[in-house]
């Protein structure tokens, strides 16, 4: 079987295993009585980032750190330009109706912190602790806001709203079914990550493309597919808060959690090309959200075309 087919198989296993892990973890938490909102802020957010995390760990073990860093930076760029751009071509994302300013500022702060640590030349265990401390602050703020919302809205109101927003949630799911989801997720994730990283590395070497570029393009787009699917449905349902919140939350987790945890498994050297180009593209893409977050602009089809074109241009520059 060709390396391309094996890479695709690895990506498919990753996506299916990540979905299974989220479903299993959400329903186990609900069966144990953990509030749905807490589940959505932690387990779901972390579960949807599990493919990126497993790829980062697998890449470090395979001595391909460029894939680990490229995947995170490439995913964040793809999340803004592609994950918001393509759905906007189908239906306007009404971002003027939601308030994501606070979380967006947190995302920008995480981006600046990440770039600052990258200029140290290597992401070390100490760098990882700093990133994880930032994640802790973001989650602590989210818990405070959730608690305040519960107090203002009332327990019943909160539970109904939260459960409705979690399509994977079924509080009555039997434990045997929950166990199957968890086992499939826990077995499939490392298997898919191993397949994808191994074969993507071979592709990079065969075609004279660096591991970093493979991480920034092929793997980054692949691991952004769950976010893309979520955003397409959110745009069609006029759930702009879900669409924008999905991108902002995913980007924060990628920067703070994925690299933060990956440094436990090895040092991650930063390719000089990241410092000259890719990190600034990621920051520039993040700043493109300012009109939609602060000035109540909708992401119209024109904006969708612009964002998608910018992503195609970025990938073209990388490959050429």
Coordinates of C-alpha atoms in Angstrom, one line a residue:
X1 CA 0.0 0.0 0.0
X2 CA 1.4 3.4 -0.9
X3 CA 2.5 5.9 1.7
X4 CA -0.2 8.3 0.5
X5 CA -2.9 5.7 1.2
X6 CA -1.4 4.8 4.5
X7 CA -1.3 8.5 5.5
X8 CA -4.9 8.9 4.6
X9 CA -5.8 5.8 6.5
X10 CA -3.9 7.1 9.5
X11 CA -5.8 10.4 9.3
X12 CA -9.1 8.6 9.0
X13 CA -8.4 6.5 12.1
X14 CA -7.3 9.6 14.0
X15 CA -10.6 11.5 13.2
X16 CA -12.8 8.5 14.0
X17 CA -10.9 7.7 17.2
X18 CA -11.0 11.3 18.3
X19 CA -14.8 11.4 17.8
X20 CA -15.2 8.1 19.7
X21 CA -13.1 9.4 22.6
X22 CA -15.1 12.6 22.9
X23 CA -18.4 10.7 22.9
X24 CA -17.2 8.2 25.5
X25 CA -15.7 10.8 27.8
X26 CA -18.7 13.1 27.6
X27 CA -21.2 10.4 28.4
X28 CA -19.1 8.9 31.1
X29 CA -18.9 12.3 32.8
X30 CA -22.7 12.8 32.5
X31 CA -23.3 9.3 33.9
X32 CA -21.1 10.2 36.9
X33 CA -22.9 13.5 37.4
X34 CA -20.3 16.0 36.2
X35 CA -22.1 19.1 34.8
X36 CA -22.4 19.2 31.0
X37 CA -20.9 22.7 30.8
X38 CA -17.7 21.6 32.6
X39 CA -17.5 18.7 30.2
X40 CA -17.8 20.9 27.2
X41 CA -15.1 23.3 28.5
X42 CA -12.6 20.6 29.3
X43 CA -13.2 17.0 27.9
X44 CA -14.8 18.0 24.6
X45 CA -12.2 20.8 23.9
X46 CA -9.3 18.6 24.8
X47 CA -10.8 15.6 23.0
X48 CA -11.1 17.4 19.7
X49 CA -7.4 18.4 20.1
X50 CA -6.4 14.8 20.8
X51 CA -5.3 14.1 17.2
X52 CA -2.9 17.1 17.3
X53 CA -1.6 16.0 20.7
X54 CA -1.0 12.4 19.6
X55 CA 0.7 13.5 16.4
X56 CA 3.0 15.8 18.3
X57 CA 4.0 13.1 20.7
X58 CA 4.4 10.5 17.9
X59 CA 6.5 13.0 15.9
X60 CA 8.9 13.6 18.8
X61 CA 9.3 9.8 19.3
X62 CA 10.0 9.4 15.6
X63 CA 12.6 12.2 15.8
X64 CA 10.5 14.5 13.5
X65 CA 9.9 17.6 15.7
X66 CA 9.2 19.7 12.6
X67 CA 5.9 17.8 12.1
X68 CA 4.9 18.5 15.8
X69 CA 5.4 22.2 15.6
X70 CA 4.3 22.6 12.0
X71 CA 1.0 20.8 12.8
X72 CA 0.1 23.3 15.6
X73 CA 1.1 26.4 13.7
X74 CA -0.4 25.2 10.5
X75 CA -3.7 24.1 12.3
X76 CA -4.1 27.6 13.9
X77 CA -3.6 29.3 10.5
X78 CA -6.0 26.9 8.8
X79 CA -8.6 27.3 11.6
X80 CA -8.9 31.0 10.9
X81 CA -8.5 31.2 7.1
X82 CA -9.9 27.9 6.0
X83 CA -12.3 26.8 8.8
X84 CA -14.0 30.2 8.8
X85 CA -13.5 30.9 5.1
X86 CA -15.0 27.8 3.5
X87 CA -18.2 27.8 5.6
X88 CA -18.7 31.5 4.9
X89 CA -18.8 30.7 1.2
X90 CA -21.9 28.5 1.9
X91 CA -23.7 30.8 4.4
X92 CA -22.9 34.1 6.1
X93 CA -21.5 33.6 9.6
X94 CA -23.4 36.2 11.7
X95 CA -20.6 37.1 14.1
X96 CA -22.2 40.5 14.7
X97 CA -24.7 38.6 17.0
X98 CA -22.1 37.2 19.4
X99 CA -19.6 38.5 21.9
X100 CA -16.3 36.7 21.9
X101 CA -14.1 39.6 22.8
X102 CA -12.7 38.3 26.1
X103 CA -11.8 34.8 24.7
X104 CA -10.4 36.4 21.6
X105 CA -8.1 38.6 23.7
X106 CA -7.0 35.4 25.6
X107 CA -6.2 33.8 22.2
X108 CA -4.1 36.7 21.1
X109 CA -2.2 36.6 24.4
X110 CA -1.6 32.9 24.0
X111 CA -0.3 33.5 20.5
X112 CA 2.1 36.3 21.6
X113 CA 3.3 34.1 24.5
X114 CA 3.9 31.2 22.1
X115 CA 5.8 33.3 19.6
X116 CA 7.9 34.8 22.5
X117 CA 8.9 31.3 23.7
X118 CA 9.6 30.2 20.1
X119 CA 12.3 33.0 19.9
X120 CA 14.2 31.2 22.7
X121 CA 15.1 28.7 19.9
X122 CA 13.7 25.5 21.5
X123 CA 10.5 24.6 23.4
X124 CA 11.8 22.9 26.6
X125 CA 10.1 21.4 29.6
X126 CA 10.2 24.8 31.2
X127 CA 8.5 26.4 28.2
X128 CA 5.8 23.7 28.4
X129 CA 5.1 24.5 32.0
X130 CA 4.7 28.2 31.1
X131 CA 2.2 27.3 28.3
X132 CA 0.3 24.9 30.6
X133 CA 0.1 27.7 33.3
X134 CA -1.5 29.9 30.7
X135 CA -4.0 27.2 29.9
X136 CA -4.7 26.9 33.6
X137 CA -5.6 30.6 33.8
X138 CA -7.9 30.3 30.8
X139 CA -9.7 27.3 32.2
X140 CA -10.0 29.0 35.7
X141 CA -11.6 32.0 34.1
X142 CA -14.0 29.8 32.1
X143 CA -15.0 27.9 35.3
X144 CA -15.7 31.3 37.0
X145 CA -17.9 32.5 34.2
X146 CA -19.7 29.1 34.0
X147 CA -20.4 29.3 37.8
X148 CA -21.7 32.9 37.5
X149 CA -23.9 31.9 34.5
X150 CA -25.4 29.0 36.5
X151 CA -26.1 31.3 39.4
X152 CA -27.8 33.9 37.2
X153 CA -29.7 31.4 35.0
X154 CA -30.5 28.6 37.5
X155 CA -29.5 25.0 37.5
X156 CA -32.3 23.6 35.3
X157 CA -31.9 26.3 32.7
X158 CA -28.2 25.7 32.5
X159 CA -28.4 22.0 32.3
X160 CA -31.0 22.1 29.5
X161 CA -29.0 24.6 27.4
X162 CA -25.7 22.7 28.0
X163 CA -27.0 19.3 27.0
X164 CA -28.7 20.7 23.9
X165 CA -25.3 22.1 22.8
X166 CA -23.5 18.8 23.2
X167 CA -24.7 16.6 20.4
X168 CA -22.6 13.7 21.7
X169 CA -24.5 13.8 25.1
X170 CA -26.8 10.9 26.1
X171 CA -27.1 10.8 29.9
X172 CA -28.8 7.4 29.6
X173 CA -26.1 5.7 27.5
X174 CA -25.3 2.3 29.0
X175 CA -21.8 1.8 30.5
X176 CA -20.9 -1.0 28.1
X177 CA -21.4 1.4 25.1
X178 CA -19.4 4.2 26.9
X179 CA -16.6 1.7 27.4
X180 CA -16.6 0.7 23.7
X181 CA -16.3 4.4 22.7
X182 CA -13.4 4.9 25.2
X183 CA -11.5 1.8 24.1
X184 CA -11.9 2.7 20.4
X185 CA -10.6 6.2 21.1
X186 CA -7.7 5.2 23.3
X187 CA -6.6 2.4 20.9
X188 CA -7.2 4.3 17.7
X189 CA -5.5 7.6 18.5
X190 CA -2.0 6.3 18.9
X191 CA -2.4 3.9 16.0
X192 CA -3.6 6.6 13.6
X193 CA -1.0 9.1 14.8
X194 CA 1.8 6.5 14.3
X195 CA 0.6 5.7 10.8
X196 CA 0.2 9.3 9.7
X197 CA 3.5 10.6 11.1
X198 CA 5.5 7.6 9.8
X199 CA 4.2 7.9 6.2
X200 CA 4.0 11.7 6.1
X201 CA 7.8 11.7 7.0
X202 CA 8.4 9.2 4.1
X203 CA 6.5 11.5 1.7
X204 CA 8.4 14.5 2.8
X205 CA 11.8 12.8 2.2
X206 CA 10.7 11.2 -1.1
X207 CA 9.5 14.6 -2.6
X208 CA 12.3 16.7 -1.1
X209 CA 9.7 18.6 1.1
X210 CA 10.7 19.3 4.7
X211 CA 8.9 17.6 7.5
X212 CA 7.9 21.1 8.7
X213 CA 6.1 21.9 5.5
X214 CA 4.3 18.6 5.6
X215 CA 3.2 19.4 9.2
X216 CA 2.1 22.9 8.1
X217 CA 0.0 21.7 5.2
X218 CA -1.1 18.0 4.8
X219 CA -1.3 17.2 8.5
X220 CA -2.5 20.6 9.6
X221 CA -5.5 20.5 7.2
X222 CA -6.3 16.9 8.1
X223 CA -6.4 17.6 11.9
X224 CA -8.5 20.7 11.2
X225 CA -11.3 18.7 9.6
X226 CA -13.4 18.2 12.8
X227 CA -13.3 22.0 13.4
X228 CA -14.3 22.5 9.7
X229 CA -17.3 20.1 10.0
X230 CA -18.4 21.8 13.2
X231 CA -18.2 25.3 11.7
X232 CA -20.0 24.4 8.5
X233 CA -23.0 23.1 10.5
X234 CA -22.8 26.1 12.9
X235 CA -22.9 28.5 9.9
X236 CA -25.9 26.7 8.3
X237 CA -27.7 26.9 11.6
X238 CA -26.8 30.5 12.3
X239 CA -24.9 29.6 15.4
X240 CA -22.1 32.2 15.0
X241 CA -21.1 31.8 18.6
X242 CA -20.4 28.1 18.1
X243 CA -18.5 28.8 14.8
X244 CA -16.2 31.6 16.2
X245 CA -15.9 30.0 19.7
X246 CA -14.9 26.7 18.1
X247 CA -12.0 28.4 16.3
X248 CA -10.9 30.6 19.2
X249 CA -11.0 27.7 21.7
X250 CA -9.3 25.2 19.4
X251 CA -6.4 27.7 18.7
X252 CA -5.9 28.3 22.4
X253 CA -5.8 24.6 23.2
X254 CA -3.4 24.0 20.3
X255 CA -0.9 26.6 21.5
X256 CA -1.1 26.1 25.2
X257 CA -2.0 22.4 25.7
X258 CA -0.5 20.5 22.7
X259 CA 3.0 21.9 22.8
X260 CA 2.8 22.3 26.6
X261 CA 2.2 18.6 27.0
X262 CA 4.4 17.5 24.1
X263 CA 7.5 19.0 25.8
X264 CA 7.2 16.3 28.4
X265 CA 8.3 13.8 25.7
X266 CA 11.3 15.8 24.3
X267 CA 12.6 19.2 23.4
X268 CA 11.1 20.8 20.3
X269 CA 13.7 22.9 18.3
X270 CA 12.2 25.8 16.3
X271 CA 13.2 25.9 12.6
X272 CA 14.5 29.4 11.8
X273 CA 11.9 29.6 8.9
X274 CA 9.2 29.5 11.6
X275 CA 10.6 32.7 13.1
X276 CA 10.9 34.4 9.8
X277 CA 7.6 33.5 8.2
X278 CA 5.1 31.0 9.6
X279 CA 4.6 32.4 13.1
X280 CA 3.9 35.8 11.7
X281 CA 1.4 34.3 9.2
X282 CA -0.3 32.6 12.2
X283 CA -0.4 36.0 14.1
X284 CA -1.6 37.9 11.0
X285 CA -4.4 35.4 10.5
X286 CA -5.4 35.7 14.1
X287 CA -5.5 39.6 13.8
X288 CA -7.8 39.2 10.8
X289 CA -10.6 38.3 13.2
X290 CA -10.5 41.9 14.8
X291 CA -13.3 43.3 12.5
X292 CA -15.6 40.3 13.3
X293 CA -14.9 40.3 17.1
X294 CA -14.7 44.0 17.9
X295 CA -16.6 45.8 15.1
X296 CA -19.6 43.5 14.7
X297 CA -18.9 42.6 11.1
X298 CA -20.5 39.4 9.7
X299 CA -18.2 37.0 7.9
X300 CA -20.0 37.3 4.5
X301 CA -19.4 35.3 1.4
X302 CA -16.9 38.0 0.2
X303 CA -15.0 37.7 3.4
X304 CA -15.1 33.9 3.0
X305 CA -13.6 34.2 -0.4
X306 CA -10.8 36.5 0.9
X307 CA -10.0 34.2 3.8
X308 CA -10.0 31.0 1.6
X309 CA -7.8 32.8 -1.1
X310 CA -5.3 33.8 1.6
X311 CA -5.0 30.3 2.8
X312 CA -4.5 28.9 -0.7
X313 CA -1.8 31.6 -1.3
X314 CA -0.1 30.7 1.9
X315 CA 0.1 27.0 1.0
X316 CA 1.3 27.8 -2.5
X317 CA 4.1 29.9 -1.1
X318 CA 5.1 27.0 1.3
X319 CA 5.1 24.4 -1.5
X320 CA 6.9 26.6 -4.1

